[in-house]
Coordinates of C-alpha atoms in Angstrom, one line a residue:
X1 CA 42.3 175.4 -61.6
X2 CA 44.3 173.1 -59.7
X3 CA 42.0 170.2 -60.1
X4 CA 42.6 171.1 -63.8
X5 CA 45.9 170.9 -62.9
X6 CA 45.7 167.6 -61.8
X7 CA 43.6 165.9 -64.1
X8 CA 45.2 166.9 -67.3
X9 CA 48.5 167.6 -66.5
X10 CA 49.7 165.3 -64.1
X11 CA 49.0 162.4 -66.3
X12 CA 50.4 163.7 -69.3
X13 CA 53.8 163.6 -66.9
X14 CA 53.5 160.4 -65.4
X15 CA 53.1 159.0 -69.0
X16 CA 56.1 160.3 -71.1
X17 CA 58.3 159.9 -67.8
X18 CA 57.4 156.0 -68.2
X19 CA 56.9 155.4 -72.3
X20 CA 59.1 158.3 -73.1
X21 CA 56.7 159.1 -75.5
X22 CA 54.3 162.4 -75.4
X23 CA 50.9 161.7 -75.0
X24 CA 48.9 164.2 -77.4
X25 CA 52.0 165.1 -79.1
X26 CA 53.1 168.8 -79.9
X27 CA 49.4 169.4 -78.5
X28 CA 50.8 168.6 -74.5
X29 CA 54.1 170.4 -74.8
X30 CA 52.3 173.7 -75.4
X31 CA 49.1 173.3 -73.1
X32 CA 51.2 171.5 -70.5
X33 CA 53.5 174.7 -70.0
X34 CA 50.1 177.3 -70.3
X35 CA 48.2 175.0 -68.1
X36 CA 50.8 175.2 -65.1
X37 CA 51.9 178.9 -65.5
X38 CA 48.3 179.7 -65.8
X39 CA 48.1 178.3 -62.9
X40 CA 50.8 180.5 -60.6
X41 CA 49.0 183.4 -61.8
X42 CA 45.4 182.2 -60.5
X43 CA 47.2 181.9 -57.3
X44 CA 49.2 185.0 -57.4
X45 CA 46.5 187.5 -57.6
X46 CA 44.0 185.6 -55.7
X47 CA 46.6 185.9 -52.9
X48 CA 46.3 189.5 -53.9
X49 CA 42.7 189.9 -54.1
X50 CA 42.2 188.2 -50.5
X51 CA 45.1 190.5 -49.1
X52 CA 43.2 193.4 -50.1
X53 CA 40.2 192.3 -49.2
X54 CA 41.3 191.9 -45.7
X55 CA 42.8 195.1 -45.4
X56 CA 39.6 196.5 -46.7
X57 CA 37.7 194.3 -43.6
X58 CA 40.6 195.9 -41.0
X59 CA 39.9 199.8 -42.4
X60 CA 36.1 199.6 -42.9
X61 CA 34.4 201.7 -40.1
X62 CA 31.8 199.2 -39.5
X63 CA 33.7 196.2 -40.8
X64 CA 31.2 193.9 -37.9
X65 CA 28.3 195.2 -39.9
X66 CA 29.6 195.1 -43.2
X67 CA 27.2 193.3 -45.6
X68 CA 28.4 190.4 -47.5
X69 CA 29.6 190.6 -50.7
X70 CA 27.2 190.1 -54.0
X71 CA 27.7 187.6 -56.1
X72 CA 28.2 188.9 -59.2
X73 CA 30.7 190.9 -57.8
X74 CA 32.8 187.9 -56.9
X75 CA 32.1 185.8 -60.1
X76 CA 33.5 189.7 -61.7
X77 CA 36.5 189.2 -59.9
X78 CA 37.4 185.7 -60.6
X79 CA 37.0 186.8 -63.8
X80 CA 39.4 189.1 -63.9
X81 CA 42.1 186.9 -62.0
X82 CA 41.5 184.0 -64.9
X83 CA 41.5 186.2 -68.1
X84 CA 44.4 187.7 -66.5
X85 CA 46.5 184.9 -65.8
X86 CA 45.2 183.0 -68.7
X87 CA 46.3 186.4 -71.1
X88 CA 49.8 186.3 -69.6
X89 CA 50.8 182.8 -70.6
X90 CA 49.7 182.8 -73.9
X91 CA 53.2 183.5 -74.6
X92 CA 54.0 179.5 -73.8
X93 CA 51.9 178.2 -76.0
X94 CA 54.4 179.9 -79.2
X95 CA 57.7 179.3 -77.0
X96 CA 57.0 175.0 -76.8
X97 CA 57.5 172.8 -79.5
X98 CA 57.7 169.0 -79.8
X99 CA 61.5 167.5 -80.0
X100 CA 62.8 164.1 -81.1
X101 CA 66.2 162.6 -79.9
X102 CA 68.1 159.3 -79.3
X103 CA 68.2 158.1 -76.0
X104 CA 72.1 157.6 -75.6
X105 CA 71.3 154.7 -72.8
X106 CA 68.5 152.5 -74.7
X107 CA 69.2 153.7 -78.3
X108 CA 65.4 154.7 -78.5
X109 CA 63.8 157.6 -79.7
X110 CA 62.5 159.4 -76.9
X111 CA 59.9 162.8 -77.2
X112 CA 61.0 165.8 -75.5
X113 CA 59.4 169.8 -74.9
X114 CA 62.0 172.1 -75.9
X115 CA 61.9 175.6 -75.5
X116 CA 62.5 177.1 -79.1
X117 CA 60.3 179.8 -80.8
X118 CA 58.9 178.3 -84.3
X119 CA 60.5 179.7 -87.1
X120 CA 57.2 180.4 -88.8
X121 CA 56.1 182.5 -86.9
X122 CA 55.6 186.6 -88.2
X123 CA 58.6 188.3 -87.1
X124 CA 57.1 190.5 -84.6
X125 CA 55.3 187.6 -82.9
X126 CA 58.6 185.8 -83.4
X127 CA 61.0 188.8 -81.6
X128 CA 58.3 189.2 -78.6
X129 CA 58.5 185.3 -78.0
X130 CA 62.6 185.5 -77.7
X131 CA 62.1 188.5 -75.8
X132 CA 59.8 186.4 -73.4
X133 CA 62.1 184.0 -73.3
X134 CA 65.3 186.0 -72.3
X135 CA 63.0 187.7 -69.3
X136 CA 61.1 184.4 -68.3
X137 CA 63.4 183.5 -65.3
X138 CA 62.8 186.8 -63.8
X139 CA 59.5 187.7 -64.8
X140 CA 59.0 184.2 -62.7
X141 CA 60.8 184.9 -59.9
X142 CA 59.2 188.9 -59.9
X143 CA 55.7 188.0 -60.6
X144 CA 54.7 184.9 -59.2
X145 CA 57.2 184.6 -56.7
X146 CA 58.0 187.8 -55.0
X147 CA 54.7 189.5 -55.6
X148 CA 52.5 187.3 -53.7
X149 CA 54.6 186.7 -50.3
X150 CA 55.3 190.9 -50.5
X151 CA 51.7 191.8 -51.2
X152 CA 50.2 189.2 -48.4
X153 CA 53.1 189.9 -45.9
X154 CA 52.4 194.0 -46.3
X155 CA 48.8 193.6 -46.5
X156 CA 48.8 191.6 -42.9
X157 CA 51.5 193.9 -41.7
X158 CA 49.3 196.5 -42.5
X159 CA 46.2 195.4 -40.6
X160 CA 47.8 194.1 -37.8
X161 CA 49.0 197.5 -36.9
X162 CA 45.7 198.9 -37.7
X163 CA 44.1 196.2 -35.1
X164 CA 46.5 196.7 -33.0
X165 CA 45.8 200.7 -32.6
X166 CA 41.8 199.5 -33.0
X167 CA 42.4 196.7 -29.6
X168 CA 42.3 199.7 -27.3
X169 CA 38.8 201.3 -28.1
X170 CA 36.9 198.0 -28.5
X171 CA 35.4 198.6 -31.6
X172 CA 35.3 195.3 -32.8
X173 CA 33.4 192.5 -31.4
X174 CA 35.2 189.3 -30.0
X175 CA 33.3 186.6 -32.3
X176 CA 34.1 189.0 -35.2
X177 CA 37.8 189.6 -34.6
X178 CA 38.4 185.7 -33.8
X179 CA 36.5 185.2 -38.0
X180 CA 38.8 187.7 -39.1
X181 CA 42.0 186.2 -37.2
X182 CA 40.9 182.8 -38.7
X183 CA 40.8 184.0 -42.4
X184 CA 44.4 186.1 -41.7
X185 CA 45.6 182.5 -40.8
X186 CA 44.5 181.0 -43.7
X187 CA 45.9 183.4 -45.9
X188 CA 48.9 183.2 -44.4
X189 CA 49.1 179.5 -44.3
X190 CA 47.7 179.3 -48.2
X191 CA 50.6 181.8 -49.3
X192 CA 53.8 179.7 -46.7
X193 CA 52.8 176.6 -48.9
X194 CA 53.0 178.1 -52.2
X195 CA 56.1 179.7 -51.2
X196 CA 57.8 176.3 -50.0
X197 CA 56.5 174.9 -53.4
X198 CA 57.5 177.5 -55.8
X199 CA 60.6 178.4 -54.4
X200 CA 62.8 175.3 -55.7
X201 CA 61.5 176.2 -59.5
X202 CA 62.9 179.6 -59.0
X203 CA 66.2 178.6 -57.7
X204 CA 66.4 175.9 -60.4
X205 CA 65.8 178.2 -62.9
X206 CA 68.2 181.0 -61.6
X207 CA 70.7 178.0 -61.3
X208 CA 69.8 176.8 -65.4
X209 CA 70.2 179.9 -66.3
X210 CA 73.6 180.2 -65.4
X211 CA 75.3 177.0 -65.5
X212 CA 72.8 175.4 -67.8
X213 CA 76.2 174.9 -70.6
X214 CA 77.8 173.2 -67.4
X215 CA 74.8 170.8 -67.1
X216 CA 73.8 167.8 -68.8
X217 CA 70.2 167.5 -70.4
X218 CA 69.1 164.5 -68.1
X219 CA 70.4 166.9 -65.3
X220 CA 68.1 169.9 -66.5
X221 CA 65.2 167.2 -67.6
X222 CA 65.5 165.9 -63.7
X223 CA 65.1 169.6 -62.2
X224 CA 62.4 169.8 -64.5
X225 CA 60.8 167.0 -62.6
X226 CA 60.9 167.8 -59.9
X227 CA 59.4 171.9 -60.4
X228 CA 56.6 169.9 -62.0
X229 CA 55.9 167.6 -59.2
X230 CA 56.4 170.8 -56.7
X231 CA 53.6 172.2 -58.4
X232 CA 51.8 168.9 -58.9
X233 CA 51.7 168.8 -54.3
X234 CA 51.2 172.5 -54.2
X235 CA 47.6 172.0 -56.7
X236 CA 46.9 168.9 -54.1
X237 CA 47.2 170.5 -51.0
X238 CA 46.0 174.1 -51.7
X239 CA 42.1 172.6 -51.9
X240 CA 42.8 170.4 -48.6
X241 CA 44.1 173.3 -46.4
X242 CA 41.6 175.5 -47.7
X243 CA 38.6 173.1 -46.8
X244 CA 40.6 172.4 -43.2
X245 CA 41.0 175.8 -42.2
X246 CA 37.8 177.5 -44.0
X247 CA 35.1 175.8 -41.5
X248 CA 32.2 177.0 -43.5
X249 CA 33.8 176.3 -46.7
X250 CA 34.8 172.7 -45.4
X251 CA 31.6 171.9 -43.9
X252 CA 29.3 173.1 -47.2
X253 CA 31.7 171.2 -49.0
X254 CA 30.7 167.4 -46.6
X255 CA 27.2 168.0 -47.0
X256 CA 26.9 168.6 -49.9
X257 CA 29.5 165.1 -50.8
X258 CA 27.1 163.4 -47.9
X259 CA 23.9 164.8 -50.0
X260 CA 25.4 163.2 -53.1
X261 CA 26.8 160.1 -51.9
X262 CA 23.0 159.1 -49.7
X263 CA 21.0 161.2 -52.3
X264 CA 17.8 162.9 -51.6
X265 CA 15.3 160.3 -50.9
X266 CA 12.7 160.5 -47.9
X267 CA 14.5 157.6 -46.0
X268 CA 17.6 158.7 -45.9
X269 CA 19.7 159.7 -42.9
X270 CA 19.8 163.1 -43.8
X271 CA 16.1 163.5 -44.7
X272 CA 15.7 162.1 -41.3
X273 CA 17.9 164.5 -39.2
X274 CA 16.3 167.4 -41.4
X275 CA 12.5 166.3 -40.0
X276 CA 14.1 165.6 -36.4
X277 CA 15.5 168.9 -36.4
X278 CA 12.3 170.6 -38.4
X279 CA 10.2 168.9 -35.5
X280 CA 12.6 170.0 -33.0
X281 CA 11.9 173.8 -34.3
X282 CA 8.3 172.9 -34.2
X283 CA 8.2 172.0 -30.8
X284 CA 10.3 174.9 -29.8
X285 CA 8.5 177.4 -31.4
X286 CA 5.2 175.8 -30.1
X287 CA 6.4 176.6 -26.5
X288 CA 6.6 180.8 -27.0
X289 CA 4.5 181.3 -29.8
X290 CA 1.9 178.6 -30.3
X291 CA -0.4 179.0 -27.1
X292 CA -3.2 180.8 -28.9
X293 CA -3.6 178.2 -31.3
X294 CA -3.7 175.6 -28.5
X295 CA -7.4 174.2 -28.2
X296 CA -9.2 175.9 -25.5
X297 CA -10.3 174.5 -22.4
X298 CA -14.2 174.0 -22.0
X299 CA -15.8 177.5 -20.7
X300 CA -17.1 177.0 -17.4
X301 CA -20.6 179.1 -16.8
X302 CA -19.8 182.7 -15.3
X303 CA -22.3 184.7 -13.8
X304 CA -25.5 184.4 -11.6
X305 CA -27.7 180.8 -11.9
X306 CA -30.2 183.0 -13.7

């Protein structure tokens, strides 16, 4: 989702920041806004789904043992976490619409997203949207702000005091219990940086709210901005910390860019390294388990000259 992020939406910034003009029209101003609030909820309850999972890992009574997951049981899970997310921003595709104004500096006519319910829309659907609207700031700031940080921060709470009671009878090994420290730290280090880049969208909201009659519109299109952008670093540096501090995730992830980039041909580096270490196996294996195949030496005649 982030390199969705990224690729669609990014660009569709950059552009009406420069021409003033919206690329894809009244199209952008309602997929833009799904798109990136969409995306906060993908990384809320994954946040959620990895807390939980590592509590389940802390009070399994064979967590060493524990047998890796299946997966259709993860693909079932991501699922759930996109549908989710996905279903709870349909509401900003009907609050968006495409605006037109007068640039008072240049005299141009600039294209804007303003955030105004069409009129013809039914009157239920109409009354839900205004009543999103009204709760948007805090269902922000509740959801996919404060849930997150309290679910990770009580879920780690949690386990440390249960590894903590655990340290004294030894029943976890030390290779496992430095994996299982190493995915706590990524967590924990996933769920800092989307705190440091969600928290100045909250505050700027909380602060339009308030004094948004007090504020000029190239004051509140500048916050805007910069939120965007905030989310923008947070989509490029979620996939970077993830590969640095998941080792196995980060080192899948080079060979299979090094497969792609030298191919699979028989004279290739890799190829190469794959016999080397295929002969190396050989060899190995030759030494313990290979002697019985070895070719005799000749039989020298036993017994009496008869």
């Amino acid at each position: 989702w982030d390199f969705l992020i990224l690729f669609f939406c990014l660009p569709v910034v950059i552009f009406n920041e420069i021409t003033k003009k919206r690329l894809l029209g009244d199209v952008s101003c309602r997929i833009v806004p799904f798109m990136e609030v969409s995306s906060l909820g993908v990384t809320t309850f994954s946040l959620c789904a990895l807390g939980i999972d590592r509590f389940h890992a802390a009070t399994s009574p064979q967590a060493s043992t524990r047998p890796i997951e299946q997966c259709q049981s993860i693909i079932a899970k991501l699922a759930v976490i996109w549908v989710g997310s996905m279903t709870l921003s349909v509401p900003e595709i009907l609050l968006w619409q495409l605006a037109q104004d007068t640039s008072p500096v240049s005299g141009m006519l600039t294209e804007y997203c303003t955030m105004k319910p069409s009129s013809n829309l039914p009157e239920s659907i109409y009354s839900l949207v205004l009543t999103y609207q009204n709760a948007r700031m805090w269902w922000y700031f509740g959801c996919y702000f404060c849930l997150p940080i309290l679910f990770t921060v009580s879920c780690q709470l949690v386990t440390r005091r249960i590894r903590g009671t655990e340290k004294k009878s030894e029943c976890r090994g030390t290779k496992h219990g430095q994996c299982e420290g190493h995915l706590n730290c990524t967590i924990i280090a996933l769920t800092i940086v989307y705190g440091l880049c969600t928290t100045p969208e909250n505050v700027c909201n909380i602060v339009a709210a308030y004094m948004s009659p007090d504020m000029s519109k190239q004051t509140l299109d500048l916050l805007n901005l910069i939120n965007q952008f905030f989310l923008f670093f947070k989509c490029s540096v979620t996939p970077v910390l993830l590969l640095c501090l998941c080792r196995p995730l980060g080192q899948a992830f080079m060979d299979c860019c090094c497969c792609c980039c030298e191919g699979c041909g028989p004279d290739t580096s890799s190829s190469e390294s794959s016999a080397d270490s295929k002969l190396k196996t050989e060899m190995s294996s030759s030494i313990f388990f290979d002697k019985p195949r070895e070719t005799p030496p000749p039989l020298l005649a036993l017994g009496t000259p008869c």
